[in-house]
Short mmCIF file of C-alpha atoms in Angstrom, two decimals:
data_model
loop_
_atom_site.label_atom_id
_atom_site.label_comp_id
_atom_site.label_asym_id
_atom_site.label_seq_id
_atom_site.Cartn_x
_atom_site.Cartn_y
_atom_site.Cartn_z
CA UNK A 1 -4.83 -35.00 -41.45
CA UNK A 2 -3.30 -33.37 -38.44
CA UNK A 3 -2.97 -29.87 -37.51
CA UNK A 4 -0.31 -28.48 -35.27
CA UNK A 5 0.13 -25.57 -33.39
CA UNK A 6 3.16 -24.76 -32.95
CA UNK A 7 4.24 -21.35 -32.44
CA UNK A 8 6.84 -20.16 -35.59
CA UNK A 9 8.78 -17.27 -37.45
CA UNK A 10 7.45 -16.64 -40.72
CA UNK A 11 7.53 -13.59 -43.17
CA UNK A 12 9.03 -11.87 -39.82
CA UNK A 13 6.29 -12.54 -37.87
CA UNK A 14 5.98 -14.51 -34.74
CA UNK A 15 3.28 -16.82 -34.57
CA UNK A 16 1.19 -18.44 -32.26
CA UNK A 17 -1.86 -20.04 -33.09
CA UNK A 18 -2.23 -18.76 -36.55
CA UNK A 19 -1.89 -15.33 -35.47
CA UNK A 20 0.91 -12.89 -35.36
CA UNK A 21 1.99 -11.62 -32.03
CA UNK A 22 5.02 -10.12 -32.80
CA UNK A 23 5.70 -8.23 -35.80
CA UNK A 24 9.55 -7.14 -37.73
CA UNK A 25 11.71 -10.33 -36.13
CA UNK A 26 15.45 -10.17 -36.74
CA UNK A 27 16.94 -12.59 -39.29
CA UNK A 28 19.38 -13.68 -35.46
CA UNK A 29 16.26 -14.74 -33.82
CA UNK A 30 15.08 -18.40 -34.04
CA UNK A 31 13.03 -21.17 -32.68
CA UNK A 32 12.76 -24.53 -32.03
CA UNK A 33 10.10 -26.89 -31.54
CA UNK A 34 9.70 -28.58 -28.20
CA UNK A 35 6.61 -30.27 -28.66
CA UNK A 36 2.97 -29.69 -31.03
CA UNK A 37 2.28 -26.38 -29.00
CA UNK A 38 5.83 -25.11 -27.67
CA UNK A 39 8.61 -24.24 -28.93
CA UNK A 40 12.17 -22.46 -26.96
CA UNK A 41 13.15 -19.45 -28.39
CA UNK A 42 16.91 -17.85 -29.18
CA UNK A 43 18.82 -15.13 -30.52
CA UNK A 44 22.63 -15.51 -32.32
CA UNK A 45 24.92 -12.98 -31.64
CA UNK A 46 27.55 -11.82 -34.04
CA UNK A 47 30.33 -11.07 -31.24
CA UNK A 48 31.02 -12.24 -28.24
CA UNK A 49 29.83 -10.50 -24.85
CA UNK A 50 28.90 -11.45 -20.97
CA UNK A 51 25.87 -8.79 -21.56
CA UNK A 52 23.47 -9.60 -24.48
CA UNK A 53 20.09 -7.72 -25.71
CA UNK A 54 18.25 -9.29 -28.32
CA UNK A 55 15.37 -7.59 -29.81
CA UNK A 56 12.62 -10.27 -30.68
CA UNK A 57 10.39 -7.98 -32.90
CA UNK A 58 7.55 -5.29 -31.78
CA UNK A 59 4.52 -6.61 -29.54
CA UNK A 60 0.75 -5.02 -30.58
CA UNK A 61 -1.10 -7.77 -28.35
CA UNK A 62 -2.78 -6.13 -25.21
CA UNK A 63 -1.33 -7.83 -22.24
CA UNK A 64 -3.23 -7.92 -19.09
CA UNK A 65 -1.50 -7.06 -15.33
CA UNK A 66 -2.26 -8.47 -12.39
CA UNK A 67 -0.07 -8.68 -8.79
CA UNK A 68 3.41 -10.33 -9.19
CA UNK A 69 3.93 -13.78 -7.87
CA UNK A 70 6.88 -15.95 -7.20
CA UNK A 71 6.48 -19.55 -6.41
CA UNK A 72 8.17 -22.68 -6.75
CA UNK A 73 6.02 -25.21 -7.97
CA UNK A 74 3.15 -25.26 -10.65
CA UNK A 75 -0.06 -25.06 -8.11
CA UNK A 76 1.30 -21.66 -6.96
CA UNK A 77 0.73 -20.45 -10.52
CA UNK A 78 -2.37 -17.82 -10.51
CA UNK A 79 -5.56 -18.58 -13.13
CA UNK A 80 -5.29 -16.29 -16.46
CA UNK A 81 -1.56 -15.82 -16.06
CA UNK A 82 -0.20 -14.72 -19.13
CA UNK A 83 3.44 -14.03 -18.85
CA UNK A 84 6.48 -16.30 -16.60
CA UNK A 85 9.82 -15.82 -15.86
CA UNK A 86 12.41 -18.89 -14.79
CA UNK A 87 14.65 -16.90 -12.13
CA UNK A 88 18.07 -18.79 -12.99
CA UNK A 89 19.47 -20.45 -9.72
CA UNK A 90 23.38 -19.33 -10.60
CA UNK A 91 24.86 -15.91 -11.24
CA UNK A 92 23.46 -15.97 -14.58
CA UNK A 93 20.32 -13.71 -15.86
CA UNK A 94 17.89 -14.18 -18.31
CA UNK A 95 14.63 -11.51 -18.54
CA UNK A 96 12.34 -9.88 -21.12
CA UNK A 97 11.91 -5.91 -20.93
CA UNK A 98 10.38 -3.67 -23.32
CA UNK A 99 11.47 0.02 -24.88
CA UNK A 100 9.86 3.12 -25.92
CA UNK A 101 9.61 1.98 -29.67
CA UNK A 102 7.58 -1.19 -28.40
CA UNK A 103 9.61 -4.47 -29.20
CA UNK A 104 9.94 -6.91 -26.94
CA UNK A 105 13.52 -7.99 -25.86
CA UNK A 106 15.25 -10.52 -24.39
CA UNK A 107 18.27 -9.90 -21.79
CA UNK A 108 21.16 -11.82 -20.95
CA UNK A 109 23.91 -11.86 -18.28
CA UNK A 110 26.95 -13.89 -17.48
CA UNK A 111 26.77 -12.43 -13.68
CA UNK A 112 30.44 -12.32 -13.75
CA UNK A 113 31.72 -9.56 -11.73
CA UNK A 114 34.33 -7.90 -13.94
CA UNK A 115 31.34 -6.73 -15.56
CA UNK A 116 29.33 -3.66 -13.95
CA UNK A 117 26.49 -4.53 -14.80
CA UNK A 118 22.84 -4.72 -13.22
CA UNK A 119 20.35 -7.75 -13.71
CA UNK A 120 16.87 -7.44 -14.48
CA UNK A 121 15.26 -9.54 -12.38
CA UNK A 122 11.59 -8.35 -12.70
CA UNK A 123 10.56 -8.14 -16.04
CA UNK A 124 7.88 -5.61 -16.93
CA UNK A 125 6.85 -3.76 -20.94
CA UNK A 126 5.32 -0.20 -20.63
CA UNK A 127 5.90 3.71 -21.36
CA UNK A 128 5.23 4.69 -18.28
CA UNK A 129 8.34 5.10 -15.94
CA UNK A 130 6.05 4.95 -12.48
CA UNK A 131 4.99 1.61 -13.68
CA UNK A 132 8.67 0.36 -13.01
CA UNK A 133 8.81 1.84 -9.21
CA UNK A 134 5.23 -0.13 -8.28
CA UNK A 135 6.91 -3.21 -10.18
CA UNK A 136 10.07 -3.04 -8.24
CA UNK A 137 8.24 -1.88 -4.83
CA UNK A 138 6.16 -4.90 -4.86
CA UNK A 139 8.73 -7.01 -4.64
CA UNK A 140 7.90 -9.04 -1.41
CA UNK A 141 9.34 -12.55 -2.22
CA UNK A 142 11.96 -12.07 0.68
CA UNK A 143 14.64 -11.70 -2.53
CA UNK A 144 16.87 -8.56 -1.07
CA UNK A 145 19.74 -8.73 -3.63
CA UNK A 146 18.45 -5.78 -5.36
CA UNK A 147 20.42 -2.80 -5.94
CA UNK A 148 19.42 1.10 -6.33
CA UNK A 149 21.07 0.65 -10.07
CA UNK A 150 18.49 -2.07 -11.17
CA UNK A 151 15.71 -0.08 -10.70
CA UNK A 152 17.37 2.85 -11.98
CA UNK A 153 18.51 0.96 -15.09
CA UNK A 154 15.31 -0.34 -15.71
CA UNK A 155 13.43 2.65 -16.39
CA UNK A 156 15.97 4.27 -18.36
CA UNK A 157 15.81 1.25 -20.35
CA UNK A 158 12.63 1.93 -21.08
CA UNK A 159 12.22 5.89 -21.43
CA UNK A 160 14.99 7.11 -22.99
CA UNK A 161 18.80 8.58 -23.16
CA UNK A 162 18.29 11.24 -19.80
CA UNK A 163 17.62 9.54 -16.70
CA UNK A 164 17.30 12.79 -14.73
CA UNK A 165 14.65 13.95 -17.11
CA UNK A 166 12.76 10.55 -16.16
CA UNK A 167 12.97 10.96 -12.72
CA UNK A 168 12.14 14.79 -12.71
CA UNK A 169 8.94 13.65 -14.89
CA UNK A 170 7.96 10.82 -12.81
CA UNK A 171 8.00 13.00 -9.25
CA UNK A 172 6.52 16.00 -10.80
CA UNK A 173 2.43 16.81 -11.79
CA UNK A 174 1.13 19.79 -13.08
CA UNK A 175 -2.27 18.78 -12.59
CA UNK A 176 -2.12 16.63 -9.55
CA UNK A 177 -0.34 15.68 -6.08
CA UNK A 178 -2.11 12.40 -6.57
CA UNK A 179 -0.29 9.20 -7.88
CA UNK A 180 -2.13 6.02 -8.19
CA UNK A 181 -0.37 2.72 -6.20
CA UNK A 182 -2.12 0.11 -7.10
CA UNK A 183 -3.31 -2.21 -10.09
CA UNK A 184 -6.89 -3.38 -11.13
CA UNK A 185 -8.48 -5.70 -8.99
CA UNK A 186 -12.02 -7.13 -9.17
CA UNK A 187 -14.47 -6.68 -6.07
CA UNK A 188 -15.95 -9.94 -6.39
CA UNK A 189 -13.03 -11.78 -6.07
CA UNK A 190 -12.67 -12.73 -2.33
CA UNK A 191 -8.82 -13.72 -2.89
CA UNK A 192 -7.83 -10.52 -3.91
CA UNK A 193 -9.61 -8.14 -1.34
CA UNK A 194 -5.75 -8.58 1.06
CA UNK A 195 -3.53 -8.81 -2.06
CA UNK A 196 -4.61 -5.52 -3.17
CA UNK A 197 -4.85 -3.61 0.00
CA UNK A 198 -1.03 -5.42 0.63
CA UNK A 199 0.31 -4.37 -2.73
CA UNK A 200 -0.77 -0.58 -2.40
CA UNK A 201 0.32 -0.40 1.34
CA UNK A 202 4.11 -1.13 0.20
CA UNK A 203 3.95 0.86 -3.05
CA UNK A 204 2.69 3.54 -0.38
CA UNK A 205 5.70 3.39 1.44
CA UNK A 206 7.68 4.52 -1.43
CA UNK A 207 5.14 6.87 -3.43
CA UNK A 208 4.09 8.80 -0.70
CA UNK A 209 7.59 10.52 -0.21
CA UNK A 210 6.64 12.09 -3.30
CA UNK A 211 3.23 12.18 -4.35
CA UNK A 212 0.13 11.17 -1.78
CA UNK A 213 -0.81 7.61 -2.98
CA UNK A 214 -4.13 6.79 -4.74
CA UNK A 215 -5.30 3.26 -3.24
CA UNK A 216 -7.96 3.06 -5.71
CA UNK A 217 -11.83 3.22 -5.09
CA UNK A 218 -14.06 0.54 -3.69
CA UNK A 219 -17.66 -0.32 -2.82
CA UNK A 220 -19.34 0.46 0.35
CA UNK A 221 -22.14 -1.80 -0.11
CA UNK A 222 -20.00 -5.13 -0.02
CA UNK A 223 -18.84 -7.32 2.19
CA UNK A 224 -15.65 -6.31 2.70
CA UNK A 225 -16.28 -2.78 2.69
CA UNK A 226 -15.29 -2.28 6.25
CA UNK A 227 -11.61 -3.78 5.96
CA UNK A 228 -11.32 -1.22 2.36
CA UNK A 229 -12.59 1.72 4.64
CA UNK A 230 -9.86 0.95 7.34
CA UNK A 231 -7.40 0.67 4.92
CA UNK A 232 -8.11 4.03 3.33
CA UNK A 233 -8.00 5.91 6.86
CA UNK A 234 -4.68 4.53 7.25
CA UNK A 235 -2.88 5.42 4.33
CA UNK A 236 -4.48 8.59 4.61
CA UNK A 237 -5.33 9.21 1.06
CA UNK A 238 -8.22 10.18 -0.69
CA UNK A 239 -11.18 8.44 -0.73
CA UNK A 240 -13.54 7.43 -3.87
CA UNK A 241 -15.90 4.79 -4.41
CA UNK A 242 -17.81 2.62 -7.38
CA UNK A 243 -21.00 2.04 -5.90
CA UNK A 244 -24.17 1.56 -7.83
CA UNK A 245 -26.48 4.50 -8.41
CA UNK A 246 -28.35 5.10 -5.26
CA UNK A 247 -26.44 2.22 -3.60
CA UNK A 248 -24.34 3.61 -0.38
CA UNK A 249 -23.96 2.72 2.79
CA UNK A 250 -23.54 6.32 4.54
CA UNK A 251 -22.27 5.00 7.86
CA UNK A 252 -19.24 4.19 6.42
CA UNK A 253 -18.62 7.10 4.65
CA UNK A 254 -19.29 9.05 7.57
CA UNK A 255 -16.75 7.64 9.08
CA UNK A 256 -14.48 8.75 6.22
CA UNK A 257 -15.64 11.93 5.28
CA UNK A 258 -16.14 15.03 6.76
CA UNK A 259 -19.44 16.48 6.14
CA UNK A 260 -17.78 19.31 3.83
CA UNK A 261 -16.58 16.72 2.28
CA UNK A 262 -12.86 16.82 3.06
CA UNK A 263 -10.62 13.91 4.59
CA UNK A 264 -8.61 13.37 7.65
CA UNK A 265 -4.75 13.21 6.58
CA UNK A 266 -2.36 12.57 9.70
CA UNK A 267 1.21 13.93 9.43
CA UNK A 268 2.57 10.87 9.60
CA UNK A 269 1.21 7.61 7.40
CA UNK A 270 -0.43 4.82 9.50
CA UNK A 271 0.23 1.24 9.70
CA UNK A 272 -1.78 -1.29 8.03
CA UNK A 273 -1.56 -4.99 8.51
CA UNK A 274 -3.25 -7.95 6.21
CA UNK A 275 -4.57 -10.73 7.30
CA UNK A 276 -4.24 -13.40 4.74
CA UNK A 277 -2.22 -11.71 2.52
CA UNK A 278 0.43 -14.24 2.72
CA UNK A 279 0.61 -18.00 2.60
CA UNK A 280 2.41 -18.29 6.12
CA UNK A 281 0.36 -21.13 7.42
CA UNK A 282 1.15 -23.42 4.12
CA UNK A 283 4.84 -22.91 5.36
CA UNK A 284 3.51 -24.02 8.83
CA UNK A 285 1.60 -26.81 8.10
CA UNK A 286 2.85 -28.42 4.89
CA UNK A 287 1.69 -28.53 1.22
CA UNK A 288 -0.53 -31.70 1.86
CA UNK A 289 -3.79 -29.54 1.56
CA UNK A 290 -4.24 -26.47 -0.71
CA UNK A 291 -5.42 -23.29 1.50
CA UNK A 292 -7.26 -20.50 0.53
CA UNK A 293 -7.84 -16.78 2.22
CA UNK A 294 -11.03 -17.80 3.53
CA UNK A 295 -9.53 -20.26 5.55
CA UNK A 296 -6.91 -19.18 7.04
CA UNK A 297 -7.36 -19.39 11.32
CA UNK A 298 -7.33 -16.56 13.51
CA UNK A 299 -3.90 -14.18 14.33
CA UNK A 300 -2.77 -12.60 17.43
CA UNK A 301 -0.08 -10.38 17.86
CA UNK A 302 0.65 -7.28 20.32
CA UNK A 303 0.71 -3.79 20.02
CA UNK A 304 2.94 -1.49 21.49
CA UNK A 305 3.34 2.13 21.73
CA UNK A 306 6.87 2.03 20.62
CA UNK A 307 6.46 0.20 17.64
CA UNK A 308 4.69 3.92 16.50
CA UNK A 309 7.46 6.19 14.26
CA UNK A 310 8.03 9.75 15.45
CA UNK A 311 5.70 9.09 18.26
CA UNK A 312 8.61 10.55 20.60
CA UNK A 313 8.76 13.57 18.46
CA UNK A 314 5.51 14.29 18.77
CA UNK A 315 5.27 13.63 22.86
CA UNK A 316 8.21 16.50 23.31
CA UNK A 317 10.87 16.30 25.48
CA UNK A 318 9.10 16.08 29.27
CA UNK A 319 7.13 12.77 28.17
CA UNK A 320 7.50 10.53 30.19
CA UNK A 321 6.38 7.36 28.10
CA UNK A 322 2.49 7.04 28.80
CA UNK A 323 0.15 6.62 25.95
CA UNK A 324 -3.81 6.79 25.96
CA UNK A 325 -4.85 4.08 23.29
CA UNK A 326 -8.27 4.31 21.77
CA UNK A 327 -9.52 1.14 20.34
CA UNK A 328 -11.92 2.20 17.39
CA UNK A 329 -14.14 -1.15 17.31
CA UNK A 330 -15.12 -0.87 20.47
CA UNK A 331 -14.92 2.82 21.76
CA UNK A 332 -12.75 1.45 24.51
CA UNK A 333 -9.60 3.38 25.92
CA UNK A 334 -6.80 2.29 28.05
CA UNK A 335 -3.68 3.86 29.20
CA UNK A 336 -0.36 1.99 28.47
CA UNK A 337 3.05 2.63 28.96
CA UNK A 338 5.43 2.60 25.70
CA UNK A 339 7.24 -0.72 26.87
CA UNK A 340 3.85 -2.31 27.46
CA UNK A 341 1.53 -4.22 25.34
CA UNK A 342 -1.58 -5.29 24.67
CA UNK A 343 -2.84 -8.22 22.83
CA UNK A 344 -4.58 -7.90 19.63
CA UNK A 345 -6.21 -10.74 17.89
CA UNK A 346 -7.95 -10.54 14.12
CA UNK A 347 -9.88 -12.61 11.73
CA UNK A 348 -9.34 -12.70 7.94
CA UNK A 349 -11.02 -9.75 6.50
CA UNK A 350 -11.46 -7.73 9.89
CA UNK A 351 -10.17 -4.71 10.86
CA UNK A 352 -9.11 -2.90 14.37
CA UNK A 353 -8.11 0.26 14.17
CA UNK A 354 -6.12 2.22 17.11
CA UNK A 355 -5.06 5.37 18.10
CA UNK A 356 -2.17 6.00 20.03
CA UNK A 357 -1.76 9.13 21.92
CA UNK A 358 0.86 10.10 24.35
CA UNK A 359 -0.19 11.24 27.86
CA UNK A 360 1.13 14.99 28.64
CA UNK A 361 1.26 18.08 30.98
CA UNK A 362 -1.66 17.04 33.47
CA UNK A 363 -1.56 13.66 31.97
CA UNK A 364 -4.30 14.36 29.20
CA UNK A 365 -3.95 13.05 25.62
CA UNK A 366 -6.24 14.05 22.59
CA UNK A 367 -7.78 11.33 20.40
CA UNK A 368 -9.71 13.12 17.86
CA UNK A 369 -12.96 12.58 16.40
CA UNK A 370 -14.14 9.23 17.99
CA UNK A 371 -16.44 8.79 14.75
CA UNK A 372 -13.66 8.43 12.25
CA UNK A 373 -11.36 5.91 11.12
CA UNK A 374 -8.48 8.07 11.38
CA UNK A 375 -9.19 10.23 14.57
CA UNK A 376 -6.07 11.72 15.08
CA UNK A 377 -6.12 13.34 11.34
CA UNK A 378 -8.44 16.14 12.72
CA UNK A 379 -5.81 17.70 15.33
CA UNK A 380 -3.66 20.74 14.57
CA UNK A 381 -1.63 21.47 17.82
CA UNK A 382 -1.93 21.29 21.07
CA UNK A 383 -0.70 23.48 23.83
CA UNK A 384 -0.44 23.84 27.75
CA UNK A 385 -0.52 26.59 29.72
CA UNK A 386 -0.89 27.40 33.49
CA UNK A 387 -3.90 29.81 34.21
CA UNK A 388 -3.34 30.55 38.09
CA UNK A 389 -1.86 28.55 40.90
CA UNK A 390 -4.19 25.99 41.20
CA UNK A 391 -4.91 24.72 37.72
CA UNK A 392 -3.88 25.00 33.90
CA UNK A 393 -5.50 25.28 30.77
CA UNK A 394 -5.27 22.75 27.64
CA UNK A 395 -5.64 23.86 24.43
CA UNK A 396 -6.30 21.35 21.09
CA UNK A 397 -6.62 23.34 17.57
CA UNK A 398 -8.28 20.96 15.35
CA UNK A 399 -10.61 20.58 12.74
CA UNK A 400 -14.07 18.70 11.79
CA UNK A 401 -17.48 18.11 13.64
CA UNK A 402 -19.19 15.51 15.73
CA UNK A 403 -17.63 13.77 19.01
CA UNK A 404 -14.27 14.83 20.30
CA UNK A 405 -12.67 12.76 22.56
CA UNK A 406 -9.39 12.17 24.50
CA UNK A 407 -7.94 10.33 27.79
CA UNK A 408 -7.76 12.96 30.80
CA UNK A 409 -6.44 11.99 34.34
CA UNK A 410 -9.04 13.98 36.24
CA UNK A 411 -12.30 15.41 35.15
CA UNK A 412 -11.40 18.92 34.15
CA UNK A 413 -13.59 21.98 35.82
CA UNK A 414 -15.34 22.97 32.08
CA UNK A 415 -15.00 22.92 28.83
CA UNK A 416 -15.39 25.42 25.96
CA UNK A 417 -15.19 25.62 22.46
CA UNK A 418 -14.69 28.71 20.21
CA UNK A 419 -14.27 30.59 23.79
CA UNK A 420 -18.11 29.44 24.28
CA UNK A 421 -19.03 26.54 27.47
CA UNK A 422 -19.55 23.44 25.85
CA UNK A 423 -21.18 19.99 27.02
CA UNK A 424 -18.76 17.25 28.04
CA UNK A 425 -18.93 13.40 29.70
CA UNK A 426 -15.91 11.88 31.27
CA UNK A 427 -15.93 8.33 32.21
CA UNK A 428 -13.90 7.43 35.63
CA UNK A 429 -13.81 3.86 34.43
CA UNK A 430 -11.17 4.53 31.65
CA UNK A 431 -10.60 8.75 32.13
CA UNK A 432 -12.56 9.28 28.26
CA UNK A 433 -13.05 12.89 27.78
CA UNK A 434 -15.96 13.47 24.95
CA UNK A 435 -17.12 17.14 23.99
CA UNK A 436 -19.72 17.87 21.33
CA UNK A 437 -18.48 19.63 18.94
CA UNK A 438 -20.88 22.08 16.45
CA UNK A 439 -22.23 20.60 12.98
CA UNK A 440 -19.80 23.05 11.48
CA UNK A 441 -16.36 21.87 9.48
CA UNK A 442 -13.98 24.12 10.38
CA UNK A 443 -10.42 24.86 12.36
CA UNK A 444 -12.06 25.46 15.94
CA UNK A 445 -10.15 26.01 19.27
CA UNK A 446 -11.04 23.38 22.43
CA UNK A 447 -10.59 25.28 26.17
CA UNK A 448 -9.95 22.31 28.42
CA UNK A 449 -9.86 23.72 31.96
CA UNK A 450 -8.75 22.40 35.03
#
C-alpha cells in the first residue's frame, strides 16, 4: 500500500499533509497534481480581464517572518523558508497578498499599459499597515521599478476602503513616538548579526521622518555586542537590552547611556555601514565556493567630510571647509579639509565610529563627550563672541557628564564651566581640547577663553 501526499481541495478545505491550511475555498479554485507532494494551483474566472484577484480561501496557520531575499538559484534559498515567489521575467505579474478578513489571494496582471494598474511585486499577509512600509523599504535587490502607487495600493489592499485614514493611523501614536523597524532575529545566529542591523538602518531612513525608529534590543554580554552598540548610537534611537539577570557588561552601556539614564540623539541621523551584509565578493569571485559572513576579507574605503548631510548648514556661512575628525576607537583626532580623505579599513563585525566637526571662528570645533558612541548628541549650540581686542570667548551649551572634548588651534588661556574655572589638557600633537566635566546630567554652559 502506498500513501501519498499530495496537497488537495476537499470539503472546501485546502490540504496539505492531512491537514487543512486553508479553510472556505471557492468552487473557481483548483489544483493539479505535479508530482506525490506538489501540486500547481489555479483559479477560473467567469469574465474576461488583464487584472485578476482570486481569493483562495482564509489562512489560520501561523506563518513565521524573517528578512526578504531575492536570489536566482536554489543555494541562495535561506533554511526554514516558508513562503516563495517566482518574479515573472515579462510584463506579466503574479503575487499572493492578504486582506483584513484573512484569506489568502492570488493576483494577476497582464502588465499591459492601457491598464492603470500597479503590480504587487512583494507579497506580504498582515493587519498591520506599517508592516507593508518595512516590507517595501527593505527592498534592496537593486529592483527600482517601483512606484509610490504600489506601496500605496498595497496597504489599502489590505486595511480597508479610506486610504487617508490608513496613513493618518499608521504616522500617528497616542501612546508613543516610538515605531519599531526591524523583525525578529536570533542572537546566536552569527549570519544574521549584519542582516539585521542592515534591514533596520534602511527601514530607518524612511520611519524616522515620522516616528524615531526602534532597532530592537540586544545583549551586551556577546560577542558582537560592540558592532549592536555602534549601531544604536548611530541611528540615534533608544536603547534596550535582553541580557541575563545580573549579566551586563557596564562599559558598554556607559558608553550609551547617560548616567540619568537618558540617550544622546543628534539632530541629524548618522550613517551606518555593514560589513558583510551583502554577498559582493560571490559577485567578485564566482559561485565555485559557497561564502559565508565569517569569511568575508577585509574592506577599505575613505571617508570624507563632504559625504556628511547638512554638515554645511551646520558650519554657517564664514566656514571655510575644515573639519576636526575624532576617531572613537582610538581617541585619535585629525584635522581634514572637506575635499580630503582619509582611509578607513574594517573587518566583518567591527565597528569605527567618527565624528566630524567643522573647524570655526578661531578654528576650534566641539566633539562632545569623548566617552560615548555618539559624541556629538550631547551639544546644544555653540556661539562666538569677542571679549576685548586681543582674544574671544567660545561658548558650547550642551548636556551630559564625563570628558568633553574638541579640536582647538591654540591652547586657550582657561576654561570654565557653569561660570566656575575648570581643569583642561590640550595636546599640541593633534590640538585635542578635554575638560572635565561634573558627575552631574544636566544642560551646562562651557567658557572657552582665549
Amino acid at each position: 500500500m502506498t500513501t501519498v501526499a499530495v496537497p488537495s481541495i476537499k470539503e472546501g478545505c485546502f490540504m496539505v499533509r492531512g491537514k487543512a491550511v486553508l479553510h472556505g475555498v471557492p468552487q473557481n479554485v483548483s489544483v493539479k497534481p505535479v508530482t506525490l507532494q506538489s501540486v500547481f494551483i489555479g483559479a477560473k474566472s467567469t469574465s474576461p480581464s488583464s487584472h485578476h484577484i482570486f481569493t483562495l480561501g482564509h489562512l489560520e496557520a501561523k506563518i513565521w517572518w524573517m528578512i526578504p531575499r531575492v536570489g536566482e538559484s536554489a543555494n541562495q534559498i535561506p533554511v526554514e523558508t516558508q513562503m516563495l515567489l517566482q518574479g515573472a521575467r515579462r510584463d506579466s505579474a503574479a503575487s499572493l497578498q492578504g486582506n483584513t478578513k484573512n484569506e489568502l489571494q492570488l493576483r494577476f496582471e497582464s502588465g499591459k499599459l492601457a491598464i492603470n494598474r500597479s503590480t504587487d511585486s512583494t507579497a506580504m499577509l498582515s493587519e498591520d499597515p506599517v508592516s507593508c512600509a518595512r516590507t517595501f523599504a527593505t527592498r534592496v535587490s537593486g529592483d527600482t521599478n517601483v512606484q509610490t502607487t504600489e506601496a500605496l495600493e498595497s496597504v489599502l489592499v489590505n486595511s480597508g476602503d479610506n486610504l487617508f485614514e490608513v496613513i493618518k493611523d499608521s504616522i500617528n501614536s497616542k501612546k508613543s513616538a516610538v515605531a519599531r523597524a526591524s523583525e525578529d532575529f536570533m542572537p546566536r545566529e552569527s549570519t544574521f548579526q549584519t542582516l539585521h542591523v542592515t534591514s533596520v538602518a534602511f527601514n530607518g531612513l524612511l520611519l524616522g521622518e515620522v516616528m524615531v525608529p526602534d532597532w530592537d534590543m540586544f545583549q551586551t554580554v556577546h560577542d558582537k555586542a560592540e558592532f549592536h552598540a555602534a549601531a544604536r548610537a548611530a541611528g540615534s534611537c533608544p536603547v534596550y537590552i535582553s541580557n541575563k539577570p545580573w549579566n551586563h557588561d557596564f562599559k558598554i552601556l556607559e558608553k550609551l547611556v547617560l548616567p540619568d539614564g537618558s540617550v544622546l540623539r543628534a539632530k541629524y541621523a548618522g550613517v551606518f555601514n555593514c560589513q558583510g551584509a551583502g554577498p559582493w565578493p560571490l559577485k567578485q569571485g564566482g559561485l565555485q565556493k559557497p561564502i559565508t559572513t565569517l569569511t568575508f576579507p577585509p574592506i577599505s574605503t575613505n571617508l570624507r567630510p563632504v559625504h556628511v548631510e547638512f554638515l554645511e548648514e551646520v558650519a554657517g556661512e564664514n566656514w571655510n571647509g575644515d573639519c576636526a575628525v575624532y576617531a572613537f576607537n582610538s581617541g585619535s583626532l585629525v584635522r581634514l579639509p572637506k575635499s580630503r580623505s582619509t582611509e578607513v579599513s574594517l573587518r566583518t563585525f567591527s565597528c569605527k565610529v567618527y565624528t566630524i566637526s567643522p573647524i570655526q571662528g578661531v578654528e576650534f570645533a566641539p566633539i562632545g563627550l569623548l566617552d560615548m558612541y555618539n559624541s556629538g548628541g550631547a551639544l546644544e549650540a555653540l556661539n562666538f563672541r569677542n571679549t576685548d581686542l586681543l582674544g574671544c570667548t567660545v561658548d558650547v551649551k550642551m548636556r551630559g557628564c564625563g570628558w568633553f572634548g574638541g579640536y582647538s588651534s591654540v591652547k586657550p588661556r582657561h576654561c570654565r564651566v557653569d561660570m566656575e574655572e575648570a581643569k583642561f589638557s590640550f595636546s599640541d600633537e593633534d590640538n585635542l581640547l578635554i575638560v572635565k566635566l561634573p558627575k552631574e546630567c544636566y544642560f551646562r554652559v562651557i567658557n572657552i577663553v582665549y
